[in-house]
PDB file of C-alpha atoms in Angstrom:
ATOM      1  CA  MET E   1       1.295 -15.785 -13.926  1.00 81.00           C
ATOM      2  CA  GLU E   2      -0.711 -12.672 -13.198  1.00 93.00           C
ATOM      3  CA  ILE E   3      -3.376 -11.900 -10.629  1.00 96.00           C
ATOM      4  CA  SER E   4      -5.416  -8.729 -10.506  1.00 97.00           C
ATOM      5  CA  PHE E   5      -8.560  -7.670  -8.730  1.00 97.00           C
ATOM      6  CA  THR E   6     -10.497  -4.578  -7.744  1.00 98.00           C
ATOM      7  CA  VAL E   7     -12.824  -4.381  -4.774  1.00 98.00           C
ATOM      8  CA  ARG E   8     -15.154  -1.661  -3.541  1.00 96.00           C
ATOM      9  CA  LEU E   9     -15.242  -1.654   0.232  1.00 95.00           C
ATOM     10  CA  PRO E  10     -17.235   0.075   2.928  1.00 94.00           C
ATOM     11  CA  VAL E  11     -15.319   2.715   4.847  1.00 92.00           C
ATOM     12  CA  ASP E  12     -15.118   0.742   8.092  1.00 91.00           C
ATOM     13  CA  VAL E  13     -12.416  -0.944  10.135  1.00 92.00           C
ATOM     14  CA  ASP E  14     -13.499  -4.459   9.088  1.00 94.00           C
ATOM     15  CA  SER E  15     -12.664  -3.736   5.444  1.00 95.00           C
ATOM     16  CA  VAL E  16      -8.938  -3.359   6.157  1.00 96.00           C
ATOM     17  CA  PRO E  17      -8.151  -6.933   7.276  1.00 97.00           C
ATOM     18  CA  PHE E  18     -10.434  -8.233   4.524  1.00 97.00           C
ATOM     19  CA  VAL E  19      -8.513  -6.577   1.674  1.00 97.00           C
ATOM     20  CA  ARG E  20      -5.168  -7.295   3.359  1.00 97.00           C
ATOM     21  CA  GLY E  21      -6.125 -10.995   3.393  1.00 97.00           C
ATOM     22  CA  LEU E  22      -7.062 -10.950  -0.297  1.00 97.00           C
ATOM     23  CA  CYS E  23      -3.728  -9.395  -1.216  1.00 98.00           C
ATOM     24  CA  ARG E  24      -1.808 -11.777   1.046  1.00 98.00           C
ATOM     25  CA  GLN E  25      -3.510 -14.822  -0.480  1.00 97.00           C
ATOM     26  CA  ALA E  26      -2.735 -13.642  -4.014  1.00 97.00           C
ATOM     27  CA  LEU E  27       0.942 -13.046  -3.198  1.00 97.00           C
ATOM     28  CA  GLU E  28       1.264 -16.364  -1.362  1.00 96.00           C
ATOM     29  CA  HIS E  29      -0.431 -18.177  -4.239  1.00 96.00           C
ATOM     30  CA  LEU E  30       2.335 -16.828  -6.484  1.00 95.00           C
ATOM     31  CA  ARG E  31       4.928 -18.050  -3.957  1.00 94.00           C
ATOM     32  CA  ILE E  32       6.327 -14.610  -3.201  1.00 95.00           C
ATOM     33  CA  ASP E  33       8.898 -14.591  -0.379  1.00 94.00           C
ATOM     34  CA  ARG E  34       7.345 -14.049   3.044  1.00 95.00           C
ATOM     35  CA  PRO E  35       9.232 -10.807   3.892  1.00 94.00           C
ATOM     36  CA  VAL E  36       8.029  -9.237   0.637  1.00 95.00           C
ATOM     37  CA  VAL E  37       4.459 -10.369   1.335  1.00 96.00           C
ATOM     38  CA  GLU E  38       4.641  -8.842   4.828  1.00 96.00           C
ATOM     39  CA  GLU E  39       6.014  -5.520   3.571  1.00 96.00           C
ATOM     40  CA  THR E  40       3.462  -5.281   0.777  1.00 97.00           C
ATOM     41  CA  THR E  41       0.463  -6.115   2.946  1.00 97.00           C
ATOM     42  CA  LEU E  42       1.610  -3.758   5.710  1.00 97.00           C
ATOM     43  CA  ALA E  43       1.847  -0.881   3.222  1.00 97.00           C
ATOM     44  CA  LEU E  44      -1.628  -1.740   1.897  1.00 97.00           C
ATOM     45  CA  THR E  45      -2.956  -1.899   5.458  1.00 97.00           C
ATOM     46  CA  GLU E  46      -1.611   1.572   6.212  1.00 95.00           C
ATOM     47  CA  ALA E  47      -3.072   3.063   3.027  1.00 95.00           C
ATOM     48  CA  CYS E  48      -6.500   1.568   3.767  1.00 94.00           C
ATOM     49  CA  ALA E  49      -6.377   2.493   7.459  1.00 92.00           C
ATOM     50  CA  ASN E  50      -5.730   6.098   6.430  1.00 90.00           C
ATOM     51  CA  VAL E  51      -8.874   6.049   4.281  1.00 90.00           C
ATOM     52  CA  VAL E  52     -10.940   4.603   7.133  1.00 89.00           C
ATOM     53  CA  ARG E  53      -9.489   7.134   9.578  1.00 86.00           C
ATOM     54  CA  HIS E  54      -9.784  10.222   7.363  1.00 82.00           C
ATOM     55  CA  ALA E  55     -12.449   9.645   4.690  1.00 75.00           C
ATOM     56  CA  GLY E  56     -15.231  11.008   6.849  1.00 69.00           C
ATOM     57  CA  ALA E  57     -18.804  10.248   5.905  1.00 69.00           C
ATOM     58  CA  HIS E  58     -18.001   8.702   2.539  1.00 70.00           C
ATOM     59  CA  ALA E  59     -19.551   5.267   2.182  1.00 84.00           C
ATOM     60  CA  GLU E  60     -16.927   3.335   0.261  1.00 92.00           C
ATOM     61  CA  TYR E  61     -13.477   3.204  -1.267  1.00 95.00           C
ATOM     62  CA  GLU E  62     -11.801   1.124  -3.948  1.00 96.00           C
ATOM     63  CA  VAL E  63      -8.672  -1.008  -3.868  1.00 98.00           C
ATOM     64  CA  SER E  64      -7.034  -2.413  -7.001  1.00 98.00           C
ATOM     65  CA  VAL E  65      -4.204  -4.928  -6.858  1.00 98.00           C
ATOM     66  CA  ALA E  66      -2.278  -5.993  -9.962  1.00 98.00           C
ATOM     67  CA  ILE E  67       0.499  -8.545  -9.631  1.00 97.00           C
ATOM     68  CA  ALA E  68       2.392  -9.147 -12.855  1.00 95.00           C
ATOM     69  CA  GLY E  69       5.934 -10.251 -13.452  1.00 90.00           C
ATOM     70  CA  ASP E  70       8.004  -9.140 -10.500  1.00 93.00           C
ATOM     71  CA  VAL E  71       5.890  -6.117  -9.497  1.00 97.00           C
ATOM     72  CA  CYS E  72       2.806  -5.600  -7.373  1.00 97.00           C
ATOM     73  CA  ARG E  73       0.891  -2.384  -8.059  1.00 98.00           C
ATOM     74  CA  ILE E  74      -1.755  -1.300  -5.568  1.00 98.00           C
ATOM     75  CA  THR E  75      -4.104   1.648  -5.910  1.00 97.00           C
ATOM     76  CA  VAL E  76      -6.414   2.902  -3.161  1.00 96.00           C
ATOM     77  CA  VAL E  77      -9.027   5.457  -4.247  1.00 95.00           C
ATOM     78  CA  ASP E  78     -11.433   7.362  -1.997  1.00 91.00           C
ATOM     79  CA  ASP E  79     -13.699  10.413  -1.947  1.00 87.00           C
ATOM     80  CA  GLY E  80     -12.237  11.896   1.246  1.00 72.00           C
ATOM     81  CA  SER E  81     -10.756  15.345   1.640  1.00 65.00           C
ATOM     82  CA  GLY E  82      -7.190  14.273   0.848  1.00 59.00           C
ATOM     83  CA  PHE E  83      -4.004  15.904   2.119  1.00 58.00           C
ATOM     84  CA  ASP E  84      -0.762  17.449   0.974  1.00 54.00           C
ATOM     85  CA  PRO E  85       1.966  14.759   1.247  1.00 57.00           C
ATOM     86  CA  ALA E  86       4.726  17.402   1.326  1.00 55.00           C
ATOM     87  CA  GLU E  87       3.118  19.051   4.349  1.00 54.00           C
ATOM     88  CA  VAL E  88       2.714  15.759   6.214  1.00 54.00           C
ATOM     89  CA  ALA E  89       6.261  14.628   5.375  1.00 54.00           C
ATOM     90  CA  GLY E  90       7.705  17.678   7.112  1.00 53.00           C
ATOM     91  CA  ARG E  91       5.868  17.077  10.393  1.00 53.00           C
ATOM     92  CA  GLU E  92       6.903  14.919  13.292  1.00 57.00           C
ATOM     93  CA  PRO E  93       4.531  12.002  14.019  1.00 52.00           C
ATOM     94  CA  SER E  94       2.079  12.873  16.781  1.00 52.00           C
ATOM     95  CA  VAL E  95       1.712  11.107  20.123  1.00 48.00           C
ATOM     96  CA  ASP E  96      -1.394   9.247  18.892  1.00 55.00           C
ATOM     97  CA  GLY E  97       0.582   7.793  15.960  1.00 53.00           C
ATOM     98  CA  GLY E  98      -0.711  10.230  13.350  1.00 58.00           C
ATOM     99  CA  GLY E  99       1.759  11.070  10.594  1.00 63.00           C
ATOM    100  CA  ALA E 100       3.881   7.934  10.864  1.00 77.00           C
ATOM    101  CA  GLY E 101       1.975   6.115   8.108  1.00 82.00           C
ATOM    102  CA  LEU E 102       3.485   8.078   5.248  1.00 87.00           C
ATOM    103  CA  THR E 103       7.004   7.375   6.474  1.00 89.00           C
ATOM    104  CA  LEU E 104       6.148   3.709   6.978  1.00 92.00           C
ATOM    105  CA  MET E 105       4.683   3.319   3.492  1.00 94.00           C
ATOM    106  CA  GLN E 106       7.706   5.054   1.931  1.00 93.00           C
ATOM    107  CA  ALA E 107      10.031   2.619   3.717  1.00 93.00           C
ATOM    108  CA  LEU E 108       8.043  -0.466   2.673  1.00 95.00           C
ATOM    109  CA  VAL E 109       7.473   0.092  -1.050  1.00 96.00           C
ATOM    110  CA  ASP E 110       9.609   1.031  -4.016  1.00 95.00           C
ATOM    111  CA  ARG E 111       7.291   3.765  -5.296  1.00 96.00           C
ATOM    112  CA  LEU E 112       4.598   5.773  -3.523  1.00 96.00           C
ATOM    113  CA  ASP E 113       2.442   8.380  -5.221  1.00 95.00           C
ATOM    114  CA  PHE E 114      -0.484  10.545  -4.078  1.00 92.00           C
ATOM    115  CA  ARG E 115      -2.777  12.205  -6.631  1.00 91.00           C
ATOM    116  CA  SER E 116      -6.048  14.070  -6.736  1.00 87.00           C
ATOM    117  CA  ASP E 117      -8.046  12.947  -9.754  1.00 86.00           C
ATOM    118  CA  PRO E 118      -9.971  15.477 -11.869  1.00 88.00           C
ATOM    119  CA  ASP E 119     -13.231  14.047 -10.487  1.00 87.00           C
ATOM    120  CA  GLY E 120     -12.171  14.996  -6.937  1.00 83.00           C
ATOM    121  CA  ARG E 121     -11.241  11.500  -5.805  1.00 87.00           C
ATOM    122  CA  HIS E 122      -7.910  10.838  -4.102  1.00 90.00           C
ATOM    123  CA  ARG E 123      -5.549   8.112  -5.238  1.00 94.00           C
ATOM    124  CA  VAL E 124      -2.648   6.466  -3.440  1.00 95.00           C
ATOM    125  CA  SER E 125      -0.497   4.270  -5.669  1.00 97.00           C
ATOM    126  CA  LEU E 126       2.060   1.841  -4.279  1.00 97.00           C
ATOM    127  CA  GLU E 127       4.508  -0.238  -6.255  1.00 97.00           C
ATOM    128  CA  LYS E 128       6.549  -3.063  -4.763  1.00 97.00           C
ATOM    129  CA  ARG E 129       9.164  -5.221  -6.482  1.00 95.00           C
ATOM    130  CA  LEU E 130       8.436  -8.825  -5.602  1.00 93.00           C
ATOM    131  CA  SER E 131      11.910 -10.256  -5.945  1.00 81.00           C
ATOM    132  CA  SER E 132      13.858 -10.353  -2.743  1.00 59.00           C
ATOM    133  CA  ARG E 133      16.516  -7.747  -2.356  1.00 55.00           C
ATOM    134  CA  PRO E 134      20.005  -9.048  -2.952  1.00 54.00           C
ATOM    135  CA  PRO E 135      21.915  -9.777   0.243  1.00 50.00           C
ATOM    136  CA  LEU E 136      24.283  -7.099   1.483  1.00 47.00           C
ATOM    137  CA  ARG E 137      27.870  -7.688   0.433  1.00 51.00           C
ATOM    138  CA  LEU E 138      30.667  -6.737   2.727  1.00 54.00           C
ATOM    139  CA  LEU E 139      33.422  -4.684   1.222  1.00 60.00           C
ATOM    140  CA  ASP E 140      36.571  -6.629   0.565  1.00 57.00           C
ATOM    141  CA  PRO E 141      39.338  -4.906   2.585  1.00 58.00           C
ATOM    142  CA  SER E 142      42.060  -5.979   0.122  1.00 52.00           C
TER     143      SER E 142
END
């Protein structure tokens, strides 16, 4: 079964829990394991919160979610000023929490990509495998 949707949202704090809830409901409907749902929706939350925090006066942004097979692909597109991920990755998170989001998203998803589109829009793409990770196996000492 596949589920996909795209929503255009106002750049405001109320849009973040709204889109997180849509994604959560889709993943739960497909009976994805709870830890995977939590990791996926937290990464989406961080990507959207960054848009709300940094997009400035732009009125809206777009979120696309495509769940097919064992992968969830999420794209967040906005008209903000963007940033250089390599520059942010090299900095320590600030006291107010700034800069930790990139590290968090990298830890939560299997693939994270930032692009500037030719039309000047900025795109964050996240990809998360939906199957649970295999349990850790202890090395056999023999």
